[in-house]
Short mmCIF file of C-alpha atoms and ligand atoms in Angstrom, two decimals:
data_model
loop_
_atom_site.label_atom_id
_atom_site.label_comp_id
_atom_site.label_asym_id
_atom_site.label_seq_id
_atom_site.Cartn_x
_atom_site.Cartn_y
_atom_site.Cartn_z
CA UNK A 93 71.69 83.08 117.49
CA UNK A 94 73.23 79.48 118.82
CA UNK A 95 71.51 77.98 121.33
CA UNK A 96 74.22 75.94 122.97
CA UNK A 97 73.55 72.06 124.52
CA UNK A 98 75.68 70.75 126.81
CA UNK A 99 76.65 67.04 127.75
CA UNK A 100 78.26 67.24 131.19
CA UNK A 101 78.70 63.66 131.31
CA UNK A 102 80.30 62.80 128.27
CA UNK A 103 84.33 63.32 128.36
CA UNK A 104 84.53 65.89 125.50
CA UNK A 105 81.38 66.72 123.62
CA UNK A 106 81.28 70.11 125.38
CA UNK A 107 84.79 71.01 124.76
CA UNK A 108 84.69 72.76 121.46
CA UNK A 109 81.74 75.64 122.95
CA UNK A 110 83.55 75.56 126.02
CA UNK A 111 83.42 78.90 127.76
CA UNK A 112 80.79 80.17 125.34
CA UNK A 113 77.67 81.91 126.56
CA UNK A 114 74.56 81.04 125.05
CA UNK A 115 72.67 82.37 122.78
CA UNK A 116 75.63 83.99 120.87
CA UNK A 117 75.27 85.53 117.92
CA UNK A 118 76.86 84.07 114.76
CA UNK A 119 77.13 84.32 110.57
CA UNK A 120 76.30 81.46 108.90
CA UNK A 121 75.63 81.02 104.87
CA UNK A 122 71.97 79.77 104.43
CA UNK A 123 73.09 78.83 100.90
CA UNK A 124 73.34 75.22 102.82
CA UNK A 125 71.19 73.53 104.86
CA UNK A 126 72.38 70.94 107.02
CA UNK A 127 69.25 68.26 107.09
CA UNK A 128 70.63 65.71 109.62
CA UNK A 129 73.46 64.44 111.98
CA UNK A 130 74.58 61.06 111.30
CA UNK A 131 74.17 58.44 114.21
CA UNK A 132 76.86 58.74 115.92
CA UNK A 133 76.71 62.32 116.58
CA UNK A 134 75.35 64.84 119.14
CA UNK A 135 73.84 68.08 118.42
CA UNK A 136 76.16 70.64 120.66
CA UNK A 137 74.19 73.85 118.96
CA UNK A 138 71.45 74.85 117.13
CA UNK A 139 70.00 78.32 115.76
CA UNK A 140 66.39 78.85 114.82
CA UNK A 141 67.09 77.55 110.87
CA UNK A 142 70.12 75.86 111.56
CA UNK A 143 69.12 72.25 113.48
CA UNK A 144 72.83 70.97 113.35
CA UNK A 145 74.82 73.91 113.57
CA UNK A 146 77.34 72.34 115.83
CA UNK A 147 78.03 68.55 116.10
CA UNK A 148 80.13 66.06 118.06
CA UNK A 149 81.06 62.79 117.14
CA UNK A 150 79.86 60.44 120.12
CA UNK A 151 83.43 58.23 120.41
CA UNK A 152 85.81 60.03 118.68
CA UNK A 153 87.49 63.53 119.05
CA UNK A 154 85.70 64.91 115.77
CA UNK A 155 83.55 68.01 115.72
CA UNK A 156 81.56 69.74 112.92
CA UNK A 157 79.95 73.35 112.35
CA UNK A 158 78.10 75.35 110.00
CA UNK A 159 78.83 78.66 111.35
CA UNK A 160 81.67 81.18 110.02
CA UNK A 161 84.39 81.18 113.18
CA UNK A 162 86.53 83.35 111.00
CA UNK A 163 83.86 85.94 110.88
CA UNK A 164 84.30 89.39 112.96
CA UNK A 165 80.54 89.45 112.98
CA UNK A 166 80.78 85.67 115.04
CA UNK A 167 82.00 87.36 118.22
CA UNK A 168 82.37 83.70 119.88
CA UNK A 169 84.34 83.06 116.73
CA UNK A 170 87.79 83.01 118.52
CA UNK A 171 86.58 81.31 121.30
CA UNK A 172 85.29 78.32 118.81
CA UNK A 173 88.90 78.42 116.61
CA UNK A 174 91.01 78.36 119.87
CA UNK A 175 89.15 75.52 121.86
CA UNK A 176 89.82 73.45 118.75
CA UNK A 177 93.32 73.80 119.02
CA UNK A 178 93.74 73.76 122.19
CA UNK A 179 91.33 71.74 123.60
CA UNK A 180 90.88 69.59 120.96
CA UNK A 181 93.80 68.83 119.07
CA UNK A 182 96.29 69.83 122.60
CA UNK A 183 98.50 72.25 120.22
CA UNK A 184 99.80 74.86 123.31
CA UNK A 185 99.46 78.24 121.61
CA UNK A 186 104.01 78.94 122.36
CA UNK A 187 104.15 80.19 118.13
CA UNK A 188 105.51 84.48 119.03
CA UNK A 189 106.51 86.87 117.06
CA UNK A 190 109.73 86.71 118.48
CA UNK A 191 110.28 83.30 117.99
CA UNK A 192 109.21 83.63 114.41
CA UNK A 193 111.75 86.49 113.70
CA UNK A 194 114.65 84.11 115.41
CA UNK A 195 113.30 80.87 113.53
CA UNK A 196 113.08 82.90 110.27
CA UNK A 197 116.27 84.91 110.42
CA UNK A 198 117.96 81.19 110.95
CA UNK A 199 115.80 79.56 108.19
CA UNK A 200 117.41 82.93 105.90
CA UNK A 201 120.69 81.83 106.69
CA UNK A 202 120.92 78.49 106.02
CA UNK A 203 118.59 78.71 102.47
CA UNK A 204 121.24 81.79 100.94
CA UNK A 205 124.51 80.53 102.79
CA UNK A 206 127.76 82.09 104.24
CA UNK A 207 128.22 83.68 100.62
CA UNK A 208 125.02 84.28 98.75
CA UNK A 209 123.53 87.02 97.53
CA UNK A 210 119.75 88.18 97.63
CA UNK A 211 117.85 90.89 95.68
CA UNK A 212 114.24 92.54 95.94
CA UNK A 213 112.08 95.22 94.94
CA UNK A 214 110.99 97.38 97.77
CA UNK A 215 108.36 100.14 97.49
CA UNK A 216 108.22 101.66 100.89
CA UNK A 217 105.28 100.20 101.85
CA UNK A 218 105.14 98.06 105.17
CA UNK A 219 105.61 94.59 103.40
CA UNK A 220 108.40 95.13 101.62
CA UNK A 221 110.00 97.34 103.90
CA UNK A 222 109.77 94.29 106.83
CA UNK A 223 110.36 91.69 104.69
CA UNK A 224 113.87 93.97 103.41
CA UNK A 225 114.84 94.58 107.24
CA UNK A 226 114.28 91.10 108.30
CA UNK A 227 116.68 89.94 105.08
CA UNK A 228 118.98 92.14 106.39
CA UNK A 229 118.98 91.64 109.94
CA UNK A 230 119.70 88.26 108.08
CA UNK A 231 122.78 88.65 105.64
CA UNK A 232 123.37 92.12 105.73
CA UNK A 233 125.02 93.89 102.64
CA UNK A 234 124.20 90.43 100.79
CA UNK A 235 121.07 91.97 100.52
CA UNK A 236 120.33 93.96 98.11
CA UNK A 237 116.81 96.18 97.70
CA UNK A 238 115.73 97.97 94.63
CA UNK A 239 113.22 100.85 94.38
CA UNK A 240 111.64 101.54 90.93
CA UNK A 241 110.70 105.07 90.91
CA UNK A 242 107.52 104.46 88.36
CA UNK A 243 106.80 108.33 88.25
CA UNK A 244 103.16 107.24 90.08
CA UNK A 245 104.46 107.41 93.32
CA UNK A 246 103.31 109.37 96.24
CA UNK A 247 104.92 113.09 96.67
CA UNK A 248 109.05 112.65 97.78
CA UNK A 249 108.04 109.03 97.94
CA UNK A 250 111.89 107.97 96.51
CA UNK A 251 113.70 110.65 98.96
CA UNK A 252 111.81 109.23 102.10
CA UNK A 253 112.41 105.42 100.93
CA UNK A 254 116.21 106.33 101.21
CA UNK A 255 115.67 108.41 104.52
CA UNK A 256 114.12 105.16 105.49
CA UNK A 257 115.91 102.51 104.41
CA UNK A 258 119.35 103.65 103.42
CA UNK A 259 119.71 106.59 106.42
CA UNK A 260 117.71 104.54 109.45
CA UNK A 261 118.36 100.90 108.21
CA UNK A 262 121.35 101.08 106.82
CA UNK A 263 120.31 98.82 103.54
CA UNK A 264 122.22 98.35 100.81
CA UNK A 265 119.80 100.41 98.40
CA UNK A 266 119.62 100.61 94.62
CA UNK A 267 117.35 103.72 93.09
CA UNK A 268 116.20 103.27 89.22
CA UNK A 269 114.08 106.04 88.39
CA UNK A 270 112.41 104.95 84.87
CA UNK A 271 109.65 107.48 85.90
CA UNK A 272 110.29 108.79 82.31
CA UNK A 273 109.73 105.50 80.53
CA UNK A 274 106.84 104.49 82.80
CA UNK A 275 105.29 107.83 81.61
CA UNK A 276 105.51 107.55 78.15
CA UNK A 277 104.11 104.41 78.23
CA UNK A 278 100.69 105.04 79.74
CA UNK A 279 100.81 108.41 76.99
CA UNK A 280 97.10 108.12 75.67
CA UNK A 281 95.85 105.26 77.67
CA UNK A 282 92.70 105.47 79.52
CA UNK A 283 91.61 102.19 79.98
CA UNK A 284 92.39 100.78 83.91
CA UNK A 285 93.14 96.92 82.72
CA UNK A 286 95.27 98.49 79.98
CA UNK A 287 97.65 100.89 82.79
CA UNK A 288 97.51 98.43 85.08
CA UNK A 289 99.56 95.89 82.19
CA UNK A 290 101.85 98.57 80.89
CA UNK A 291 103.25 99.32 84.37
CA UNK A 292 103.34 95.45 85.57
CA UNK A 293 105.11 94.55 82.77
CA UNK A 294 107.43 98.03 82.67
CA UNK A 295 108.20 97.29 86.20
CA UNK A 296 109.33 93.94 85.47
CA UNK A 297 111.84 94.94 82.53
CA UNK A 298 112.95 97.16 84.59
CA UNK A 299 113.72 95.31 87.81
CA UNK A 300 115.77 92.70 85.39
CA UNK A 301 117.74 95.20 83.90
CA UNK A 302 118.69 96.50 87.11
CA UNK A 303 119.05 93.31 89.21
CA UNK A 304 121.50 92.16 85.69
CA UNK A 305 123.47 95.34 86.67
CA UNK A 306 123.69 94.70 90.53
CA UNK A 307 124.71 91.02 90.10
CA UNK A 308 127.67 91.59 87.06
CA UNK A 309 128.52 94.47 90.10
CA UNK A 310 128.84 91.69 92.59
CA UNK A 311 129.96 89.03 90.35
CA UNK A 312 127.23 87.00 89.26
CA UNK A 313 126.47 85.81 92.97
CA UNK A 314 122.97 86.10 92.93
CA UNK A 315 121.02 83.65 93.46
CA UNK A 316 117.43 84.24 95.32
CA UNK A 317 114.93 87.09 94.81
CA UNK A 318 113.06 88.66 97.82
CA UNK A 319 109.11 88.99 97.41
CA UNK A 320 106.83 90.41 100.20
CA UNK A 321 104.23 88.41 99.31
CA UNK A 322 101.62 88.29 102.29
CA UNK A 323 99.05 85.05 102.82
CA UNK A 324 96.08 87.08 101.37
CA UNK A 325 98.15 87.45 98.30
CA UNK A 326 98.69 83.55 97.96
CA UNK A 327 94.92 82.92 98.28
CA UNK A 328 94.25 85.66 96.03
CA UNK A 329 96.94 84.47 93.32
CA UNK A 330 95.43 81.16 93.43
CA UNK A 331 91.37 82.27 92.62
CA UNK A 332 93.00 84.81 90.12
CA UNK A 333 94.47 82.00 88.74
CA UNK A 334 90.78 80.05 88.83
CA UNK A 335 88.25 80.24 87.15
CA UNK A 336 86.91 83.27 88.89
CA UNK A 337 86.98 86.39 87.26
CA UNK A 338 89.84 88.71 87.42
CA UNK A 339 88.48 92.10 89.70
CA UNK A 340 91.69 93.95 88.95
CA UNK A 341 94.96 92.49 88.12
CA UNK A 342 97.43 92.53 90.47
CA UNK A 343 101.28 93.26 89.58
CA UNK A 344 102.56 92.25 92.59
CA UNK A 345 102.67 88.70 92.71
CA UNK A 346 104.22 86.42 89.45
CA UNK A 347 105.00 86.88 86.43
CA UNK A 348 109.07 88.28 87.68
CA UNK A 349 110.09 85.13 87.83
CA UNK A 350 109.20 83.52 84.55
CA UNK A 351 112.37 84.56 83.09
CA UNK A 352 114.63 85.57 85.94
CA UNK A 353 116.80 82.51 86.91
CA UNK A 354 116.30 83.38 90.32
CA UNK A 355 114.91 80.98 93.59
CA UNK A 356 112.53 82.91 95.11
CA UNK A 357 112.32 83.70 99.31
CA UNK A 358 109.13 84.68 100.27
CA UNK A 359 109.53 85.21 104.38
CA UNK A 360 106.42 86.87 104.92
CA UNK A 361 104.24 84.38 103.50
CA UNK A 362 102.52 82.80 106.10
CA UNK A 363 101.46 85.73 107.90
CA UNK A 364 98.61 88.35 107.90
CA UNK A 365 98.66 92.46 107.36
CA UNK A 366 98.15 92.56 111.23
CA UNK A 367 101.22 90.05 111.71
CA UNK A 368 103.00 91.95 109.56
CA UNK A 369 103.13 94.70 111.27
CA UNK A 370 103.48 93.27 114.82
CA UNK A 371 106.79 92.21 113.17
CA UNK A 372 107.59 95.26 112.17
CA UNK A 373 107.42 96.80 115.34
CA UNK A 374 109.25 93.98 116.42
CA UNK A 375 112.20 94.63 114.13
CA UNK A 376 111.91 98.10 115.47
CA UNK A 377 110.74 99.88 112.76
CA UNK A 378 108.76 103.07 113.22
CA UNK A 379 105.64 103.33 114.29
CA UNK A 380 104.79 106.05 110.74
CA UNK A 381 105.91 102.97 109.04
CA UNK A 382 104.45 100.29 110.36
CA UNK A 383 101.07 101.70 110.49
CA UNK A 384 101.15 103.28 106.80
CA UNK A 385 98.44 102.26 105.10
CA UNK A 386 98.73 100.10 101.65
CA UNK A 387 99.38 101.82 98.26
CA UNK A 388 98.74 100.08 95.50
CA UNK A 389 101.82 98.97 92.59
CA UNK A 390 100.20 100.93 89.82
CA UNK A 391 99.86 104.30 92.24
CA UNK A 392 98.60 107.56 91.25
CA UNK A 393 97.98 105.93 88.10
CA UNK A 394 94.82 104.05 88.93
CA UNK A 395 94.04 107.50 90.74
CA UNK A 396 94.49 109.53 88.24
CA UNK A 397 91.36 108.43 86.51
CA UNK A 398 91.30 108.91 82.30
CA UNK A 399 94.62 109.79 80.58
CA UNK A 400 97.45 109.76 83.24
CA UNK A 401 100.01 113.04 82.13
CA UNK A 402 102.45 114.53 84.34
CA UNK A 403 100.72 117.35 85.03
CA UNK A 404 97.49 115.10 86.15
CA UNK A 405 99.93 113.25 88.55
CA UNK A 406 101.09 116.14 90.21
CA UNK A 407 97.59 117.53 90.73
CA UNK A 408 96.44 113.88 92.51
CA UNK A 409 99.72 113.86 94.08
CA UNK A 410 99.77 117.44 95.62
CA UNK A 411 95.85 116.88 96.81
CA UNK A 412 96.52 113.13 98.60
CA UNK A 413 99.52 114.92 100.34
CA UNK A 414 97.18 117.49 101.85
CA UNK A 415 94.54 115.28 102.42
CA UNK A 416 97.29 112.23 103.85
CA UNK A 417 98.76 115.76 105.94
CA UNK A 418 95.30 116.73 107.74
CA UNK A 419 94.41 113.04 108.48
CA UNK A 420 97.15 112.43 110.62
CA UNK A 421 96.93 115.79 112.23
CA UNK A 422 93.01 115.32 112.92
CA UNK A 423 94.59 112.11 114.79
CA UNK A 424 92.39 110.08 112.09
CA UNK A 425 95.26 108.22 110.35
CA UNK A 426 95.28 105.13 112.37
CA UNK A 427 91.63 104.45 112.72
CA UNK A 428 91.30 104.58 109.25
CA UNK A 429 92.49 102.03 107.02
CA UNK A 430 92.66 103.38 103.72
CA UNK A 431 92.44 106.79 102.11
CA UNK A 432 93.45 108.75 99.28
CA UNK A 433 92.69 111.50 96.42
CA UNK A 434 91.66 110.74 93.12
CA UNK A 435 91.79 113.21 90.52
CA UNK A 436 88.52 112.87 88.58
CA UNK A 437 88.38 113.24 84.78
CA UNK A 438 85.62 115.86 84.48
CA UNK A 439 85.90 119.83 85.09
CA UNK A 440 83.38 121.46 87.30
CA UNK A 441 82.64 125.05 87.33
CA UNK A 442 83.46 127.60 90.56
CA UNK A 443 83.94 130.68 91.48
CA UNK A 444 87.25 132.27 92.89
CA UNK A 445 87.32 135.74 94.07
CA UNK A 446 85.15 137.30 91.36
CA UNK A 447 85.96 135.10 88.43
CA UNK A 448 84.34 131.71 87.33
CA UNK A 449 86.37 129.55 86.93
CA UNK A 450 86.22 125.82 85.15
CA UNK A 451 88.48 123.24 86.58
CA UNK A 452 89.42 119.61 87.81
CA UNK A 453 87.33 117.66 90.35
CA UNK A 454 89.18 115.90 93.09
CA UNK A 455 87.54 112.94 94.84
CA UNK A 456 88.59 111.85 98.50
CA UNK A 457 88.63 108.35 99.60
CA UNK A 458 88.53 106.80 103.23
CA UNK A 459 87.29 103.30 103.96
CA UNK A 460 87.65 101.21 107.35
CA UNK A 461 88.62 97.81 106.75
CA UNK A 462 90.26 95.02 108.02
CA UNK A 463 91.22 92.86 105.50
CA UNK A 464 90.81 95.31 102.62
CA UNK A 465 88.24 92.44 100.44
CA UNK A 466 85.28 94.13 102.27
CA UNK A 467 85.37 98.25 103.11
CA UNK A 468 83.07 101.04 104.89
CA UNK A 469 83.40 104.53 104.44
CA UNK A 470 84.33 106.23 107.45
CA UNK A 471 81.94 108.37 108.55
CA UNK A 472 81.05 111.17 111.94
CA UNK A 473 80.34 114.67 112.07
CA UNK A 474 83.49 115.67 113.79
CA UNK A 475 85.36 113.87 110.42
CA UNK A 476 82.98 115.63 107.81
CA UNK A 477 84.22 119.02 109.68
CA UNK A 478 87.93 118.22 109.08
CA UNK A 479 86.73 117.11 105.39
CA UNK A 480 85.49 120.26 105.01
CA UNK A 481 88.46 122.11 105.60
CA UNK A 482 90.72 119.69 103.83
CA UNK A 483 88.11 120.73 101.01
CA UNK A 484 89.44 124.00 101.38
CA UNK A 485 93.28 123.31 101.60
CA UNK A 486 93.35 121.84 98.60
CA UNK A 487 91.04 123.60 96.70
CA UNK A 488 93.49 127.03 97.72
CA UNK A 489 96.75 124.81 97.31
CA UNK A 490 96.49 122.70 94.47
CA UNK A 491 96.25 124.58 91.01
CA UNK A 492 93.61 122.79 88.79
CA UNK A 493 91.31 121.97 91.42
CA UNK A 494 88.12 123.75 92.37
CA UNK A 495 85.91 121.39 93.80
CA UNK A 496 86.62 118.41 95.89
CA UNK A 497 83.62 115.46 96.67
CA UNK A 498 83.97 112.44 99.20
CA UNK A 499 83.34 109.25 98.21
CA UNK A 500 80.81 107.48 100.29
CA UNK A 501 80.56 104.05 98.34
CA UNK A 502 81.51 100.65 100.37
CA UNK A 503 83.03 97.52 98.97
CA UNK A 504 81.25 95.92 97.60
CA UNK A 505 79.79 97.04 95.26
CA UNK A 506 82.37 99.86 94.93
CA UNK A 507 85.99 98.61 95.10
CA UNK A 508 88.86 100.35 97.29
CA UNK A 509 90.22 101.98 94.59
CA UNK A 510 88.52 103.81 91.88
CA UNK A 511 90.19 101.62 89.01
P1 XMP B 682 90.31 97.27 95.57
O1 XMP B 682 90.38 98.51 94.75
O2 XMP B 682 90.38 96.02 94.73
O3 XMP B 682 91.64 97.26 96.45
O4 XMP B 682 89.18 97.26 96.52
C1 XMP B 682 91.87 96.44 97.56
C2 XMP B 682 93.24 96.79 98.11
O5 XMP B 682 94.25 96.41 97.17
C3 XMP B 682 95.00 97.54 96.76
N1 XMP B 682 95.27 97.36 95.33
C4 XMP B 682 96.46 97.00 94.83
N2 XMP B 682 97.62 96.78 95.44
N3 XMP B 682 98.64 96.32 93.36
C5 XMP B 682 98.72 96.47 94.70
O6 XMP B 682 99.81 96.32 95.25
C6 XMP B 682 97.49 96.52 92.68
O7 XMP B 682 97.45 96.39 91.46
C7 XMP B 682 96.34 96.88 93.45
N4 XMP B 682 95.07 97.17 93.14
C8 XMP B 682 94.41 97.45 94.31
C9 XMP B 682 94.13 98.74 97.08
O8 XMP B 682 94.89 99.91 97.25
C10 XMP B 682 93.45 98.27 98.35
O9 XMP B 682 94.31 98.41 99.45
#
């Protein structure tokens, strides 16, 4: 807890905990220990191990702390983070969403010019799907989206992309299914890392091939390539590239570029999921899409745990659509952040009508999270009810199956996804 001291009489020691009620409670990381303030400092809070939590230079506008403002579990956090800005360093808080779209759309412009052309993947996820509307709100037919159907998609995932992008948005819309290739490919191979490689780098021969095709179409006139890369994704690219471990490698970000001749535009990069989306709805998109929750690049693969076949696909495919179905009708969609059905590689035995029978397992996911590095299972007795009879539904409706568990690990130590 911070106990909070206040100096009424000097002109701006109090005006980084200004408004804040003490004690409040806040995270701090004990790996530290702050042992002393330097002379020309006051101590503006303290905590029971913490002596010089929060400090304030005696002459000058500068301010330290040792608690986590970012921290949901630092209520006052905000508070802290806004007094700075505004208080502090006088910034008036006049950045919108609205201005950003105008200031971005404008920024578009003037990067591809009156003639240039601009291509991008797009996977009909929220990212790409705002980052493709804003380009086109933007330059219009110049832009032009790709969808790689990589056979591990969700169930009529290509046919509602187009409903989406081509029908609602009118985007200019390329379709390359290579589910075929992408299948062959991960023939035989069980090993996560190993799937995760084949379909990164299958997905980028692909995407060349087909963005060579679209620009000979339009005679050789592109020149930038679209990414939806978020600012979690630029933090995260930057410790992957570190000397921290790799977790799970992610497709998404690098590696197309290295041999495309392509300048890349990256308008989403400064902002946050949350942000994301508030553009989204700001661009008008709806509301289904802008709340859909996040699907990984490598799909059903990673999902499909063991050998990934077509048949196994379908199975995991069949079962999240069911499971994806009941959420939203139990109104549970929104409050959680994340889930999904994996399609475990072990057979279970049941009993159906009066036969035993011997087949797959399928595993349900469902985690609460907000930024998707830390998760909880959602729990609740009125949610293990609707579990129970999306047990059921699937176990009735999807051949294969006869038993269906929930997963009840958080991250850490369990990850999101299962691979
Ligand atoms: P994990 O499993 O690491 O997942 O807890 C955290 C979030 O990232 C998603 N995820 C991926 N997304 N390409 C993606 O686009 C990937 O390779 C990938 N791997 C995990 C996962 O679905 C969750 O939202």
């Amino acid at each position: 807890m911070l106990d909070i001291h206040r100096f009424p009489d000097h002109p701006f020691a109090d005006k980084l905990l200004q408004g804040i009620q003490g004690p409040a409670e806040v995270w701090m990381s004990h790996g530290d220990q702050v042992t002393g303030a330097a002379e020309n400092f006051l101590v503006i809070g303290t905590t029971g191990t913490a002596p010089f939590a929060a400090v304030a230079h005696k002459d000058k506008p500068f301010f330290g702390i040792q608690l986590h403002p970012e921290l949901t579990h630092t209520a006052c956090g905000k508070d802290v983070l806004r007094n700075f800005v505004t208080n502090i360093c006088q910034a008036s808080p006049s950045w919108t969403m609205e201005s950003f779209v105008e200031k971005e759309i404008a920024r578009i412009q003037q990067i591809v010019g009156p003639t240039g052309r601009v291509i991008g993947a797009v996977s009909g996820g929220v990212d790409s799907t705002v980052a493709a509307k804003l380009m086109h709100e933007a330059i219009g037919d110049r832009f032009h989206a790709i969808l790689v159907d990589n056979g591990v998609m969700r169930l009529d995932e290509c046919a509602n992309v187009k409903k989406m992008l081509v029908d609602k948005m009118g985007i200019n819309l390329k379709i390359a299914d290579a589910s075929d290739l992408f299948l062959d490919r991960l023939a035989g191979v069980t090993d996560p890392e190993k799937k995760r490689k084949i379909i990164g780098n299958t997905f980028i021969e692909v995407f060349e091939a087909e963005a060579a095709i679209v620009d000979k179409e339009c005679g050789g006139e592109i020149e930038y390539l679209l990414q939806g890369t978020l600012y979690p994704d630029v933090i995260e690219s930057i410790s992957f590239k570190g000397p921290s471990a790799t977790i799970k490698t992610h497709h998404n970000v690098g590696g197309l570029l290295e041999d495309m001749k392509l300048k890349l535009i990256e308008p989403l990069r400064e902002l946050f999921k949350d942000e994301v989306r508030e553009l989204g709805r700001i661009l008008g998109l709806d509301d289904e899409l802008v709340w859909r929750h996040p699907f990984p690049g490598p799909g059903i693969a990673i999902r499909v745990l063991g050998e990934v076949t077509r048949e196994q696909v379908q199975i995991a495919r069949l079962a999240d659509h069911i499971y994806i179905e009941e959420i939203k009708k139990g109104g549970y969609y929104r409050q959680i952040s994340q889930a999904y059905a994996a399609l475990l590689p072990i057979k279970a035995v049941g009993v159906m009508g009066d036969k035993r029978t011997y087949e797959q397992v399928i595993a349900l996911r469902a985690v609460e999270t907000t930024d998707f590095m830390s998760a909880d299972v959602m729990i609740g007795a009125e949610w293990f009810l609707t579990l129970k009879r999306i047990s059921s539904r699937i176990i009735n409706e999807v051949k294969g199956v006869n038993r269906v568990v929930y997963d009840i690990s958080s991250k850490p130590p369990a990850t999101i996804e299962w691979e």
